[in-house]
Tab-separated table of C-alpha atoms in Angstrom:
chain	number	residue	atom	x	y	z
A	713	UNK	CA	0.109	0.028	-0.180
A	714	UNK	CA	1.423	2.818	-0.985
A	715	UNK	CA	0.503	6.915	0.941
A	716	UNK	CA	3.118	8.451	-0.789
A	717	UNK	CA	1.288	10.426	-1.964
A	718	UNK	CA	-1.700	11.024	1.039
A	719	UNK	CA	-0.575	14.152	3.060
A	720	UNK	CA	-0.398	16.355	0.175
A	721	UNK	CA	-4.306	15.410	-0.804
A	722	UNK	CA	-4.986	15.578	3.331
A	723	UNK	CA	-3.727	18.978	3.272
A	724	UNK	CA	-6.158	20.643	0.664
A	725	UNK	CA	-8.824	18.493	2.227
A	726	UNK	CA	-9.208	19.478	5.573
A	727	UNK	CA	-7.824	23.473	4.155
A	728	UNK	CA	-10.982	23.523	1.240
A	729	UNK	CA	-13.470	21.863	4.377
A	730	UNK	CA	-12.353	24.423	6.974
A	731	UNK	CA	-11.979	27.541	4.249
A	732	UNK	CA	-15.599	26.999	3.331
A	733	UNK	CA	-16.984	26.843	6.769
A	734	UNK	CA	-15.272	30.104	7.858
A	735	UNK	CA	-16.660	31.619	4.987
A	736	UNK	CA	-20.147	30.126	5.856
A	737	UNK	CA	-19.591	31.164	9.226
A	738	UNK	CA	-17.608	34.537	8.797
A	739	UNK	CA	-19.811	35.601	5.692
A	740	UNK	CA	-22.869	34.042	5.232
A	741	UNK	CA	-24.108	34.032	8.832
A	742	UNK	CA	-24.819	38.356	7.939
A	743	UNK	CA	-27.938	36.954	5.924
A	744	UNK	CA	-29.165	34.474	7.437
A	745	UNK	CA	-32.974	34.555	8.629
A	746	UNK	CA	-34.007	36.592	12.099
A	747	UNK	CA	-37.142	34.802	11.996
A	748	UNK	CA	-37.837	33.057	14.905
A	749	UNK	CA	-36.601	29.420	14.512
A	750	UNK	CA	-38.892	26.088	14.857
A	751	UNK	CA	-39.209	25.688	18.722
A	752	UNK	CA	-38.677	29.483	19.253
A	753	UNK	CA	-42.105	30.222	17.334
A	754	UNK	CA	-43.603	27.004	19.415
A	755	UNK	CA	-42.547	28.776	22.304
A	756	UNK	CA	-43.747	32.300	21.099
A	757	UNK	CA	-47.075	31.003	20.281
A	758	UNK	CA	-47.930	28.864	23.050
A	759	UNK	CA	-46.938	31.784	25.431
A	760	UNK	CA	-43.945	28.795	27.201
A	761	UNK	CA	-41.169	31.467	26.005
A	762	UNK	CA	-40.989	33.279	29.102
A	763	UNK	CA	-40.060	30.839	30.879
A	764	UNK	CA	-36.474	30.747	29.845
A	765	UNK	CA	-34.107	31.235	32.599
A	766	UNK	CA	-33.349	35.010	32.211
A	767	UNK	CA	-29.794	34.489	33.840
A	768	UNK	CA	-29.203	30.936	32.652
A	769	UNK	CA	-25.167	29.690	34.245
A	770	UNK	CA	-23.636	29.830	30.641
A	771	UNK	CA	-23.633	33.511	32.094
A	772	UNK	CA	-21.322	32.717	34.359
A	773	UNK	CA	-19.272	31.841	32.246
A	774	UNK	CA	-15.574	33.595	31.149
A	775	UNK	CA	-17.103	33.081	27.677
A	776	UNK	CA	-19.846	35.706	28.224
A	777	UNK	CA	-17.914	38.551	28.834
A	778	UNK	CA	-16.471	38.525	25.010
A	779	UNK	CA	-19.587	36.487	23.573
A	780	UNK	CA	-23.257	38.028	23.518
A	781	UNK	CA	-24.816	34.919	22.153
A	782	UNK	CA	-23.308	34.433	17.987
A	783	UNK	CA	-21.561	38.463	18.688
A	784	UNK	CA	-18.854	39.217	19.690
A	785	UNK	CA	-18.728	41.676	22.087
A	786	UNK	CA	-15.645	44.137	21.467
A	787	UNK	CA	-16.414	45.308	18.004
A	788	UNK	CA	-18.760	47.075	15.865
A	789	UNK	CA	-22.055	45.787	14.962
A	790	UNK	CA	-21.386	44.625	11.645
A	791	UNK	CA	-18.136	42.339	12.796
A	792	UNK	CA	-19.937	40.663	15.847
A	793	UNK	CA	-21.523	37.634	13.944
A	794	UNK	CA	-18.654	37.369	11.204
A	795	UNK	CA	-16.265	37.311	14.206
A	796	UNK	CA	-17.994	35.269	16.900
A	797	UNK	CA	-18.467	32.369	13.684
A	798	UNK	CA	-14.893	32.533	13.014
A	799	UNK	CA	-13.943	32.062	16.309
A	800	UNK	CA	-16.950	29.214	17.023
A	801	UNK	CA	-15.482	27.009	13.616
A	802	UNK	CA	-11.662	27.536	14.102
A	803	UNK	CA	-12.816	26.945	18.103
A	804	UNK	CA	-14.686	23.374	16.984
A	805	UNK	CA	-12.671	22.128	14.401
A	806	UNK	CA	-9.841	22.789	16.882
A	807	UNK	CA	-11.398	20.291	19.195
A	808	UNK	CA	-13.290	18.183	17.166
A	809	UNK	CA	-9.897	17.464	15.681
A	810	UNK	CA	-8.173	17.162	18.714
A	811	UNK	CA	-10.803	14.434	20.477
A	812	UNK	CA	-10.134	12.911	17.218
A	813	UNK	CA	-5.898	12.438	17.903
A	814	UNK	CA	-6.390	11.491	21.003
A	815	UNK	CA	-8.891	8.605	20.870
A	816	UNK	CA	-8.401	7.108	16.891
A	817	UNK	CA	-5.169	4.963	17.407
A	818	UNK	CA	-2.253	5.602	14.900
A	819	UNK	CA	-3.048	4.127	11.783
A	820	UNK	CA	-0.545	1.264	11.330
A	821	UNK	CA	0.301	1.556	7.722
A	822	UNK	CA	1.713	4.933	9.165
A	823	UNK	CA	4.476	3.561	10.903
A	824	UNK	CA	7.601	2.332	10.278
A	825	UNK	CA	6.946	-1.326	10.519
A	826	UNK	CA	4.167	-1.895	9.154
A	827	UNK	CA	2.587	-5.061	10.824
A	828	UNK	CA	4.710	-5.144	14.075
A	829	UNK	CA	1.596	-3.372	15.846
A	830	UNK	CA	0.150	-5.879	17.349
A	831	UNK	CA	-4.019	-6.226	17.940
A	832	UNK	CA	-5.622	-5.766	20.532
B	1281	UNK	CA	-30.871	46.010	34.949
B	1282	UNK	CA	-28.828	48.043	32.582
B	1283	UNK	CA	-28.523	44.300	30.486
B	1284	UNK	CA	-32.036	44.671	29.990
B	1285	UNK	CA	-32.815	48.335	29.097
B	1286	UNK	CA	-29.587	47.919	26.009
B	1287	UNK	CA	-31.633	44.670	25.235
B	1288	UNK	CA	-33.680	46.055	22.489
B	1289	UNK	CA	-30.679	48.417	20.964
B	1290	UNK	CA	-28.180	44.892	20.493
B	1291	UNK	CA	-28.233	43.338	16.991
B	1292	UNK	CA	-29.281	40.129	16.884
B	1293	UNK	CA	-29.281	37.532	14.862
B	1294	UNK	CA	-32.188	35.388	15.730
B	1295	UNK	CA	-32.741	35.057	18.817
B	1296	UNK	CA	-31.657	33.990	22.176
B	1297	UNK	CA	-31.157	30.312	20.774
B	1298	UNK	CA	-31.927	29.025	17.789
B	1299	UNK	CA	-33.986	25.857	16.367
B	1300	UNK	CA	-34.110	23.659	18.312
B	1301	UNK	CA	-31.863	24.398	21.533
B	1302	UNK	CA	-33.289	24.094	24.114
B	1303	UNK	CA	-32.718	27.043	26.475
B	1304	UNK	CA	-32.198	26.336	30.677
B	1305	UNK	CA	-35.926	26.098	32.428
B	1306	UNK	CA	-37.583	25.072	29.641
B	1307	UNK	CA	-37.293	21.108	31.465
B	1308	UNK	CA	-37.829	20.361	34.679
B	1309	UNK	CA	-35.031	18.519	37.107
B	1310	UNK	CA	-36.130	14.473	36.213
B	1311	UNK	CA	-35.808	15.110	32.657
B	1312	UNK	CA	-32.895	17.016	31.740
B	1313	UNK	CA	-31.048	14.044	34.024
B	1314	UNK	CA	-32.424	11.204	32.004
B	1315	UNK	CA	-31.168	13.204	28.705
B	1316	UNK	CA	-28.190	13.237	30.421
B	1317	UNK	CA	-27.535	9.955	31.030
B	1318	UNK	CA	-28.575	8.179	27.887
B	1319	UNK	CA	-26.472	11.597	26.313
B	1320	UNK	CA	-23.521	10.675	28.448
B	1321	UNK	CA	-24.114	6.552	27.938
B	1322	UNK	CA	-24.167	7.075	23.850
B	1323	UNK	CA	-20.903	8.814	24.105
B	1324	UNK	CA	-18.730	6.916	26.087
B	1325	UNK	CA	-19.894	3.828	23.621
B	1326	UNK	CA	-19.109	5.859	21.306
B	1327	UNK	CA	-15.382	7.269	22.825
B	1328	UNK	CA	-14.840	3.167	23.086
B	1329	UNK	CA	-16.287	2.387	19.545
B	1330	UNK	CA	-14.143	4.773	18.386
B	1331	UNK	CA	-10.406	3.752	20.529
B	1332	UNK	CA	-11.370	0.520	18.841
B	1333	UNK	CA	-12.392	0.822	15.046
B	1334	UNK	CA	-11.244	3.723	14.310
B	1335	UNK	CA	-7.815	4.642	12.406
B	1336	UNK	CA	-6.246	8.214	11.484
B	1337	UNK	CA	-7.198	9.112	8.108
B	1338	UNK	CA	-10.774	10.161	10.002
B	1339	UNK	CA	-9.367	12.252	12.059
B	1340	UNK	CA	-9.308	14.893	9.679
B	1341	UNK	CA	-12.597	14.385	8.624
B	1342	UNK	CA	-14.205	14.302	12.404
B	1343	UNK	CA	-12.215	18.007	12.554
B	1344	UNK	CA	-13.938	18.528	9.049
B	1345	UNK	CA	-17.613	17.963	9.492
B	1346	UNK	CA	-17.850	19.765	13.226
B	1347	UNK	CA	-16.307	23.289	11.500
B	1348	UNK	CA	-19.012	22.395	8.893
B	1349	UNK	CA	-22.286	21.876	10.262
B	1350	UNK	CA	-21.047	23.993	13.554
B	1351	UNK	CA	-21.300	26.889	10.170
B	1352	UNK	CA	-24.057	26.083	8.815
B	1353	UNK	CA	-26.046	26.063	12.181
B	1354	UNK	CA	-25.729	29.410	11.917
B	1355	UNK	CA	-27.589	29.839	8.793
B	1356	UNK	CA	-31.764	30.007	10.009
B	1357	UNK	CA	-33.090	30.014	6.506
B	1358	UNK	CA	-36.310	31.229	6.096
B	1359	UNK	CA	-39.604	28.234	5.897
B	1360	UNK	CA	-43.215	30.025	4.897
B	1361	UNK	CA	-44.985	31.181	8.041
B	1362	UNK	CA	-42.571	33.353	9.097
B	1363	UNK	CA	-40.305	31.024	10.412
B	1364	UNK	CA	-36.873	29.399	10.052
B	1365	UNK	CA	-34.362	26.721	10.592
B	1366	UNK	CA	-30.836	25.665	10.081
B	1367	UNK	CA	-29.478	22.383	9.645
B	1368	UNK	CA	-29.464	20.443	12.619
B	1369	UNK	CA	-26.460	17.883	10.575
B	1370	UNK	CA	-26.441	14.968	12.957
B	1371	UNK	CA	-27.597	12.288	9.958
B	1372	UNK	CA	-24.702	13.861	7.594
B	1373	UNK	CA	-22.302	13.330	10.940
B	1374	UNK	CA	-23.625	9.775	10.803
B	1375	UNK	CA	-23.767	9.266	6.962
B	1376	UNK	CA	-19.398	10.753	7.242
B	1377	UNK	CA	-18.138	9.595	10.096
B	1378	UNK	CA	-20.252	6.937	10.817
B	1379	UNK	CA	-22.751	6.692	14.496
B	1380	UNK	CA	-19.044	6.632	16.450
B	1381	UNK	CA	-17.148	8.879	15.161
B	1382	UNK	CA	-20.031	10.575	14.046
B	1383	UNK	CA	-21.799	10.896	17.615
B	1384	UNK	CA	-18.235	12.712	19.328
B	1385	UNK	CA	-18.246	14.978	16.567
B	1386	UNK	CA	-21.979	16.231	17.639
B	1387	UNK	CA	-20.576	16.480	20.766
B	1388	UNK	CA	-18.479	18.605	20.401
B	1389	UNK	CA	-20.337	21.262	18.685
B	1390	UNK	CA	-22.900	21.744	20.552
B	1391	UNK	CA	-20.338	21.605	23.393
B	1392	UNK	CA	-19.252	25.159	21.938
B	1393	UNK	CA	-22.774	26.248	21.171
B	1394	UNK	CA	-23.340	25.844	24.868
B	1395	UNK	CA	-20.222	27.227	26.472
B	1396	UNK	CA	-19.311	30.128	24.204
B	1397	UNK	CA	-22.238	30.883	22.970
B	1398	UNK	CA	-25.147	30.755	25.081
B	1399	UNK	CA	-26.807	28.410	22.496
B	1400	UNK	CA	-28.887	26.073	24.570
B	1401	UNK	CA	-28.318	25.256	27.957
B	1402	UNK	CA	-26.004	23.911	29.962
B	1403	UNK	CA	-28.806	22.415	32.476
B	1404	UNK	CA	-30.417	20.871	29.520
B	1405	UNK	CA	-27.227	20.186	27.347
B	1406	UNK	CA	-28.122	15.999	27.361
B	1407	UNK	CA	-31.706	17.142	25.647
B	1408	UNK	CA	-29.764	18.990	23.366
B	1409	UNK	CA	-26.979	16.520	22.770
B	1410	UNK	CA	-29.693	13.732	22.403
B	1411	UNK	CA	-32.493	15.350	19.993
B	1412	UNK	CA	-30.413	17.100	17.401
B	1413	UNK	CA	-27.290	14.959	17.261
B	1414	UNK	CA	-27.609	11.300	19.167
B	1415	UNK	CA	-31.094	10.541	17.310
B	1416	UNK	CA	-29.424	11.836	14.146
B	1417	UNK	CA	-26.146	10.105	14.503
B	1418	UNK	CA	-27.273	6.648	15.646
B	1419	UNK	CA	-31.141	6.606	14.234
B	1420	UNK	CA	-30.355	8.135	11.216
B	1421	UNK	CA	-27.002	6.093	10.882
B	1422	UNK	CA	-28.925	3.027	11.511
B	1423	UNK	CA	-32.139	4.176	9.035
B	1424	UNK	CA	-30.115	4.913	6.199
B	1425	UNK	CA	-27.873	2.187	6.668
B	1426	UNK	CA	-31.311	0.243	6.222
B	1427	UNK	CA	-32.707	2.539	3.032
B	1428	UNK	CA	-29.272	1.501	1.809
B	1429	UNK	CA	-29.155	-1.424	1.672
B	1430	UNK	CA	-33.088	-2.152	0.581
B	1431	UNK	CA	-32.120	0.440	-2.528
B	1432	UNK	CA	-29.250	-1.383	-3.646
B	1433	UNK	CA	-26.049	-1.291	-1.022
B	1434	UNK	CA	-23.433	-0.402	-3.762
B	1435	UNK	CA	-24.690	2.774	-5.907
B	1436	UNK	CA	-24.615	5.819	-5.389
B	1437	UNK	CA	-28.305	6.777	-6.115
B	1438	UNK	CA	-29.134	4.238	-3.263
B	1439	UNK	CA	-27.141	6.473	-0.715
B	1440	UNK	CA	-28.560	10.189	-1.850
B	1441	UNK	CA	-31.900	8.698	-1.096
B	1442	UNK	CA	-31.414	7.415	1.592
B	1443	UNK	CA	-29.583	10.048	2.914
B	1444	UNK	CA	-31.809	12.730	1.847
B	1445	UNK	CA	-34.634	10.322	3.737
B	1446	UNK	CA	-32.655	9.913	6.545
B	1447	UNK	CA	-32.199	13.741	7.595
B	1448	UNK	CA	-35.453	14.684	7.352
B	1449	UNK	CA	-36.859	11.885	9.484
B	1450	UNK	CA	-34.220	12.442	11.473
B	1451	UNK	CA	-35.325	16.426	12.445
B	1452	UNK	CA	-39.108	15.384	12.380
B	1453	UNK	CA	-37.720	12.559	15.249
B	1454	UNK	CA	-35.668	15.039	17.046
B	1455	UNK	CA	-38.884	17.550	17.257
B	1456	UNK	CA	-40.943	14.805	18.675
B	1457	UNK	CA	-38.510	13.662	21.633
B	1458	UNK	CA	-38.368	17.728	22.173
B	1459	UNK	CA	-41.891	18.437	22.107
B	1460	UNK	CA	-42.065	14.783	24.275
B	1461	UNK	CA	-39.698	16.438	27.188
B	1462	UNK	CA	-41.513	19.667	26.680
B	1463	UNK	CA	-44.683	17.960	27.848
B	1464	UNK	CA	-43.121	15.786	31.021
B	1465	UNK	CA	-41.604	18.551	32.236
B	1466	UNK	CA	-44.996	20.353	32.007
B	1467	UNK	CA	-44.514	23.789	30.283
B	1468	UNK	CA	-46.599	22.576	27.658
B	1469	UNK	CA	-49.613	20.230	27.481
B	1470	UNK	CA	-48.122	17.125	24.878
B	1471	UNK	CA	-50.839	17.273	21.938
B	1472	UNK	CA	-50.246	21.001	21.350
B	1473	UNK	CA	-46.318	20.852	21.651
B	1474	UNK	CA	-46.334	17.638	19.086
B	1475	UNK	CA	-48.382	19.126	16.804
B	1476	UNK	CA	-46.881	22.453	17.038
B	1477	UNK	CA	-43.035	21.087	16.769
B	1478	UNK	CA	-44.383	18.955	13.410
B	1479	UNK	CA	-45.879	21.292	11.614
B	1480	UNK	CA	-42.288	23.212	11.435
B	1481	UNK	CA	-40.127	20.498	11.580
B	1482	UNK	CA	-41.870	18.948	8.803
B	1483	UNK	CA	-40.680	22.144	6.754
B	1484	UNK	CA	-37.308	22.514	8.085
B	1485	UNK	CA	-36.357	18.354	7.649
B	1486	UNK	CA	-36.942	19.607	3.610
B	1487	UNK	CA	-33.760	21.704	4.520
B	1488	UNK	CA	-31.915	19.780	6.247
B	1489	UNK	CA	-31.967	16.936	3.416
B	1490	UNK	CA	-31.141	18.987	1.172
B	1491	UNK	CA	-28.099	20.510	3.000
B	1492	UNK	CA	-26.724	17.002	4.150
B	1493	UNK	CA	-27.290	15.561	0.483
B	1494	UNK	CA	-25.277	18.732	-0.911
B	1495	UNK	CA	-22.715	18.057	1.677
B	1496	UNK	CA	-22.315	14.169	0.969
B	1497	UNK	CA	-22.412	14.683	-2.274
B	1498	UNK	CA	-19.499	16.703	-2.424
B	1499	UNK	CA	-17.437	14.685	-0.493
B	1500	UNK	CA	-17.528	11.707	-2.792
B	1501	UNK	CA	-17.330	13.503	-5.591
B	1502	UNK	CA	-14.050	14.710	-3.575
B	1503	UNK	CA	-13.136	12.416	-1.126
B	1504	UNK	CA	-14.811	9.106	-1.277
B	1505	UNK	CA	-12.154	7.382	0.462
B	1506	UNK	CA	-13.264	9.313	3.374
B	1507	UNK	CA	-16.794	8.103	3.757
B	1508	UNK	CA	-17.988	6.045	6.088
B	1509	UNK	CA	-19.678	3.029	4.163
B	1510	UNK	CA	-18.953	4.076	0.367
B	1511	UNK	CA	-20.203	2.509	-2.142
B	1512	UNK	CA	-17.853	0.093	-3.798
B	1513	UNK	CA	-18.672	1.979	-6.920
B	1514	UNK	CA	-16.820	5.006	-5.603
B	1515	UNK	CA	-13.482	4.788	-5.291
B	1516	UNK	CA	-11.935	1.365	-5.519
B	1517	UNK	CA	-8.713	2.837	-5.021
B	1518	UNK	CA	-8.915	4.566	-1.496
B	1519	UNK	CA	-9.156	1.905	1.903
B	1520	UNK	CA	-11.875	2.949	4.346
B	1521	UNK	CA	-10.653	3.821	7.133
B	1522	UNK	CA	-12.469	1.252	9.159
B	1523	UNK	CA	-10.937	-1.994	10.734
């Protein structure tokens, strides 16, 4: 099995994927519909929207100083949501990659001596 | 309070919460705890299965898949009746990565949303992970697999049809679970919750089906070997990453 050309292709794949996600979060998010979404609409229609906690536990986290929902606080309005989207996309990407890196065991084919790793 | 006074002047993308994300206060303690229990059990199972059966090459797709689902969840699309919806992504993650890694990806997305952006309550995070993630990654994946088997496992057309139907179904079923949890918590009567949630999510599901299909068909055309169960015709020169 030859894997020689693989690393370069992987780079291109995940750079394209991450790049388009950043474009969506940074570019398209300003055009998102501001209508209430499914559950929100149901809550409004049936009068239980007021049951949502006014001071939920997440407001006590340090991140609340930086983000008001999907809006980065210290920047001007038009940039707040796109920047929050970009930060969120990068954080999500890194965390998911990290979780994968920690849990998935290394590919034996990528090691120096293929087949040297006995199956557990 | 200053915060409340400022509220109307703050530009809000939509509302304090988006789509099916349940905020703190909608579910009572027993319901929240049961959902937490289910979510933790399935995520722990997923961690074990990923450790045991996945290979290295799944890792970049996990990152990209999570980033895309996070980004796409920000884009609310309008549906008729002055409401909006957005991608949930559970089925997409399940189809691309299989139920196990797909589950980990969805869990990361909802954790980032709840911790960083106050989208979806922390006390009900288990419920949100279950409704919008696990229903799609597990229920969705096995329904998708059954449909593909019925339609011809090795054809792309079968895979595409199965993806679209499953994506739609996972949104509707997720909405039903959400309605059930709201009713069990005494927030709203069951019949009201079921009908109201169903009306909107029957339509939101169509958006889910279209976006999932687009994303899967893009990956199938560019990197078919990364898909969990690719059709055999996709690309014989790639090796599936599952052992």
